[in-house]
């Protein structure tokens, strides 16, 4: 259960928790339950994954897909979860590119002025 361990470790880092005991207390579960999650003896429910991700401000759907891909019992199921992960990653990349390519609100007026002043309108003259 590498993905589960990775998730729990990321949460501990994000919340500045020193141990699994501190993590268990924060989640209001027993230390032994956290240990069983780590060993794979007790599966981490989707609701709990969502709760943990919300607590640490992590991307819940991505973690759910990663954990399900790892738990998958057939190659077909595993391929389906991997495909979902790839699609989510591609969608996130597109959103990031769009956000980076747009001028910020503060620069929007400047960009608009530059667009107008750069137009070939023969210049602007003010007469008194």
PDB file of C-alpha atoms in Angstrom:
ATOM      1  CA  UNK A   1       0.000   0.000   0.000  1.00  0.00           C
ATOM      2  CA  UNK A   2       2.528   2.560  -1.152  1.00  0.00           C
ATOM      3  CA  UNK A   3      -0.083   5.192  -2.083  1.00  0.00           C
ATOM      4  CA  UNK A   4      -1.766   4.981   1.324  1.00  0.00           C
ATOM      5  CA  UNK A   5       1.584   5.332   3.092  1.00  0.00           C
ATOM      6  CA  UNK A   6       2.526   8.219   0.806  1.00  0.00           C
ATOM      7  CA  UNK A   7      -0.796   9.943   1.538  1.00  0.00           C
ATOM      8  CA  UNK A   8      -0.410   9.517   5.300  1.00  0.00           C
ATOM      9  CA  UNK A   9       3.185  10.755   5.168  1.00  0.00           C
ATOM     10  CA  UNK A  10       2.173  13.803   3.103  1.00  0.00           C
ATOM     11  CA  UNK A  11      -0.566  14.617   5.599  1.00  0.00           C
ATOM     12  CA  UNK A  12       1.875  14.351   8.493  1.00  0.00           C
ATOM     13  CA  UNK A  13       4.258  16.748   6.726  1.00  0.00           C
ATOM     14  CA  UNK A  14       1.523  19.228   5.786  1.00  0.00           C
ATOM     15  CA  UNK A  15       0.070  19.257   9.290  1.00  0.00           C
ATOM     16  CA  UNK A  16       3.507  19.220  10.941  1.00  0.00           C
ATOM     17  CA  UNK A  17       2.777  16.012  12.853  1.00  0.00           C
ATOM     18  CA  UNK A  18       5.725  14.113  14.270  1.00  0.00           C
ATOM     19  CA  UNK A  19       4.253  10.615  14.451  1.00  0.00           C
ATOM     20  CA  UNK A  20       1.451   8.306  13.410  1.00  0.00           C
ATOM     21  CA  UNK A  21       0.122   8.679  16.959  1.00  0.00           C
ATOM     22  CA  UNK A  22      -0.245  12.436  16.434  1.00  0.00           C
ATOM     23  CA  UNK A  23      -1.918  11.750  13.082  1.00  0.00           C
ATOM     24  CA  UNK A  24      -4.311   9.279  14.719  1.00  0.00           C
ATOM     25  CA  UNK A  25      -5.231  11.841  17.368  1.00  0.00           C
ATOM     26  CA  UNK A  26      -5.846  14.492  14.715  1.00  0.00           C
ATOM     27  CA  UNK A  27      -8.104  12.092  12.791  1.00  0.00           C
ATOM     28  CA  UNK A  28      -9.757  10.889  16.023  1.00  0.00           C
ATOM     29  CA  UNK A  29      -8.915   7.253  15.316  1.00  0.00           C
ATOM     30  CA  UNK A  30      -6.697   4.774  17.122  1.00  0.00           C
ATOM     31  CA  UNK A  31      -2.998   4.392  16.436  1.00  0.00           C
ATOM     32  CA  UNK A  32      -3.599   0.743  15.594  1.00  0.00           C
ATOM     33  CA  UNK A  33      -6.076   1.711  12.854  1.00  0.00           C
ATOM     34  CA  UNK A  34      -3.457   3.961  11.240  1.00  0.00           C
ATOM     35  CA  UNK A  35      -1.032   1.038  11.461  1.00  0.00           C
ATOM     36  CA  UNK A  36      -3.570  -1.292   9.808  1.00  0.00           C
ATOM     37  CA  UNK A  37      -4.058   1.270   7.006  1.00  0.00           C
ATOM     38  CA  UNK A  38      -0.304   1.366   6.458  1.00  0.00           C
ATOM     39  CA  UNK A  39       0.002  -2.439   6.356  1.00  0.00           C
ATOM     40  CA  UNK A  40      -3.024  -2.805   4.092  1.00  0.00           C
ATOM     41  CA  UNK A  41      -4.881  -4.910   6.653  1.00  0.00           C
ATOM     42  CA  UNK A  42      -7.766  -2.419   6.728  1.00  0.00           C
ATOM     43  CA  UNK A  43      -8.622  -0.579   3.521  1.00  0.00           C
ATOM     44  CA  UNK A  44      -8.852   3.186   3.728  1.00  0.00           C
ATOM     45  CA  UNK A  45     -12.446   4.095   2.820  1.00  0.00           C
ATOM     46  CA  UNK A  46     -13.069   6.740   0.160  1.00  0.00           C
ATOM     47  CA  UNK A  47     -14.855   8.939   2.708  1.00  0.00           C
ATOM     48  CA  UNK A  48     -11.821   8.789   4.973  1.00  0.00           C
ATOM     49  CA  UNK A  49      -9.476   9.582   2.072  1.00  0.00           C
ATOM     50  CA  UNK A  50     -11.643  12.615   1.258  1.00  0.00           C
ATOM     51  CA  UNK A  51     -11.601  13.703   4.919  1.00  0.00           C
ATOM     52  CA  UNK A  52      -7.825  13.302   5.187  1.00  0.00           C
ATOM     53  CA  UNK A  53      -7.233  15.176   1.926  1.00  0.00           C
ATOM     54  CA  UNK A  54      -9.531  18.021   2.965  1.00  0.00           C
ATOM     55  CA  UNK A  55      -7.741  18.298   6.301  1.00  0.00           C
ATOM     56  CA  UNK A  56      -4.341  18.602   4.610  1.00  0.00           C
ATOM     57  CA  UNK A  57      -5.616  20.520   1.543  1.00  0.00           C
ATOM     58  CA  UNK A  58      -4.610  17.759  -0.873  1.00  0.00           C
ATOM     59  CA  UNK A  59      -6.357  16.754  -4.115  1.00  0.00           C
ATOM     60  CA  UNK A  60      -8.838  14.115  -2.959  1.00  0.00           C
ATOM     61  CA  UNK A  61      -9.917  12.710  -6.352  1.00  0.00           C
ATOM     62  CA  UNK A  62      -6.311  12.164  -7.408  1.00  0.00           C
ATOM     63  CA  UNK A  63      -5.477  10.331  -4.183  1.00  0.00           C
ATOM     64  CA  UNK A  64      -8.625   8.201  -4.417  1.00  0.00           C
ATOM     65  CA  UNK A  65      -7.704   7.216  -7.988  1.00  0.00           C
ATOM     66  CA  UNK A  66      -4.088   6.459  -6.992  1.00  0.00           C
ATOM     67  CA  UNK A  67      -5.159   4.267  -4.080  1.00  0.00           C
ATOM     68  CA  UNK A  68      -7.792   2.445  -6.148  1.00  0.00           C
ATOM     69  CA  UNK A  69      -5.277   1.862  -8.965  1.00  0.00           C
ATOM     70  CA  UNK A  70      -2.945   0.274  -6.447  1.00  0.00           C
ATOM     71  CA  UNK A  71      -5.706  -1.857  -4.882  1.00  0.00           C
ATOM     72  CA  UNK A  72      -7.101  -3.036  -8.236  1.00  0.00           C
ATOM     73  CA  UNK A  73      -7.308  -6.800  -8.476  1.00  0.00           C
ATOM     74  CA  UNK A  74      -7.386  -7.057 -12.266  1.00  0.00           C
ATOM     75  CA  UNK A  75      -5.315  -5.527 -15.034  1.00  0.00           C
ATOM     76  CA  UNK A  76      -8.456  -4.031 -16.589  1.00  0.00           C
ATOM     77  CA  UNK A  77      -9.464  -2.294 -13.368  1.00  0.00           C
ATOM     78  CA  UNK A  78      -5.912  -1.055 -12.812  1.00  0.00           C
ATOM     79  CA  UNK A  79      -5.763   0.303 -16.382  1.00  0.00           C
ATOM     80  CA  UNK A  80      -9.073   2.121 -15.865  1.00  0.00           C
ATOM     81  CA  UNK A  81      -7.850   3.867 -12.691  1.00  0.00           C
ATOM     82  CA  UNK A  82      -4.545   4.766 -14.380  1.00  0.00           C
ATOM     83  CA  UNK A  83      -6.471   6.237 -17.314  1.00  0.00           C
ATOM     84  CA  UNK A  84      -8.507   8.349 -14.895  1.00  0.00           C
ATOM     85  CA  UNK A  85      -5.292   9.561 -13.255  1.00  0.00           C
ATOM     86  CA  UNK A  86      -3.821  10.478 -16.640  1.00  0.00           C
ATOM     87  CA  UNK A  87      -6.952  12.387 -17.628  1.00  0.00           C
ATOM     88  CA  UNK A  88      -7.039  14.286 -14.324  1.00  0.00           C
ATOM     89  CA  UNK A  89      -3.375  15.189 -14.744  1.00  0.00           C
ATOM     90  CA  UNK A  90      -3.951  16.396 -18.301  1.00  0.00           C
ATOM     91  CA  UNK A  91      -6.950  18.485 -17.231  1.00  0.00           C
ATOM     92  CA  UNK A  92      -4.945  20.043 -14.399  1.00  0.00           C
ATOM     93  CA  UNK A  93      -2.147  20.902 -16.822  1.00  0.00           C
ATOM     94  CA  UNK A  94      -4.576  22.629 -19.194  1.00  0.00           C
ATOM     95  CA  UNK A  95      -6.082  24.657 -16.348  1.00  0.00           C
ATOM     96  CA  UNK A  96      -2.605  25.680 -15.177  1.00  0.00           C
ATOM     97  CA  UNK A  97      -1.585  26.748 -18.687  1.00  0.00           C
ATOM     98  CA  UNK A  98      -4.732  28.806 -19.149  1.00  0.00           C
ATOM     99  CA  UNK A  99      -4.253  30.475 -15.767  1.00  0.00           C
ATOM    100  CA  UNK A 100      -0.620  31.284 -16.518  1.00  0.00           C
ATOM    101  CA  UNK A 101      -1.335  32.617 -19.989  1.00  0.00           C
ATOM    102  CA  UNK A 102      -3.936  35.134 -18.842  1.00  0.00           C
ATOM    103  CA  UNK A 103      -2.798  38.536 -17.622  1.00  0.00           C
ATOM    104  CA  UNK A 104      -3.505  39.194 -13.991  1.00  0.00           C
ATOM    105  CA  UNK A 105      -6.318  41.485 -12.932  1.00  0.00           C
ATOM    106  CA  UNK A 106      -3.773  44.164 -12.010  1.00  0.00           C
ATOM    107  CA  UNK A 107      -2.203  43.998 -15.467  1.00  0.00           C
ATOM    108  CA  UNK A 108      -5.445  43.797 -17.421  1.00  0.00           C
ATOM    109  CA  UNK A 109      -5.860  47.568 -17.791  1.00  0.00           C
ATOM    110  CA  UNK A 110      -2.209  47.972 -18.801  1.00  0.00           C
ATOM    111  CA  UNK A 111      -2.602  45.272 -21.451  1.00  0.00           C
ATOM    112  CA  UNK A 112      -5.744  46.953 -22.741  1.00  0.00           C
ATOM    113  CA  UNK A 113      -4.047  50.368 -22.959  1.00  0.00           C
ATOM    114  CA  UNK A 114      -1.040  48.868 -24.717  1.00  0.00           C
ATOM    115  CA  UNK A 115      -3.308  47.152 -27.203  1.00  0.00           C
ATOM    116  CA  UNK A 116      -5.054  50.422 -28.030  1.00  0.00           C
ATOM    117  CA  UNK A 117      -1.878  52.505 -28.166  1.00  0.00           C
ATOM    118  CA  UNK A 118      -0.193  49.894 -30.343  1.00  0.00           C
ATOM    119  CA  UNK A 119      -2.951  50.083 -32.920  1.00  0.00           C
ATOM    120  CA  UNK A 120      -2.073  51.688 -36.216  1.00  0.00           C
ATOM    121  CA  UNK A 121      -4.500  54.568 -35.954  1.00  0.00           C
ATOM    122  CA  UNK A 122      -2.167  57.306 -37.160  1.00  0.00           C
ATOM    123  CA  UNK A 123      -1.593  58.626 -33.680  1.00  0.00           C
ATOM    124  CA  UNK A 124      -3.806  60.666 -31.428  1.00  0.00           C
ATOM    125  CA  UNK A 125      -3.772  64.456 -31.430  1.00  0.00           C
ATOM    126  CA  UNK A 126      -5.301  66.727 -28.852  1.00  0.00           C
ATOM    127  CA  UNK A 127      -6.302  70.185 -29.978  1.00  0.00           C
ATOM    128  CA  UNK A 128      -6.848  73.124 -27.653  1.00  0.00           C
TER     129      UNK A 128
END
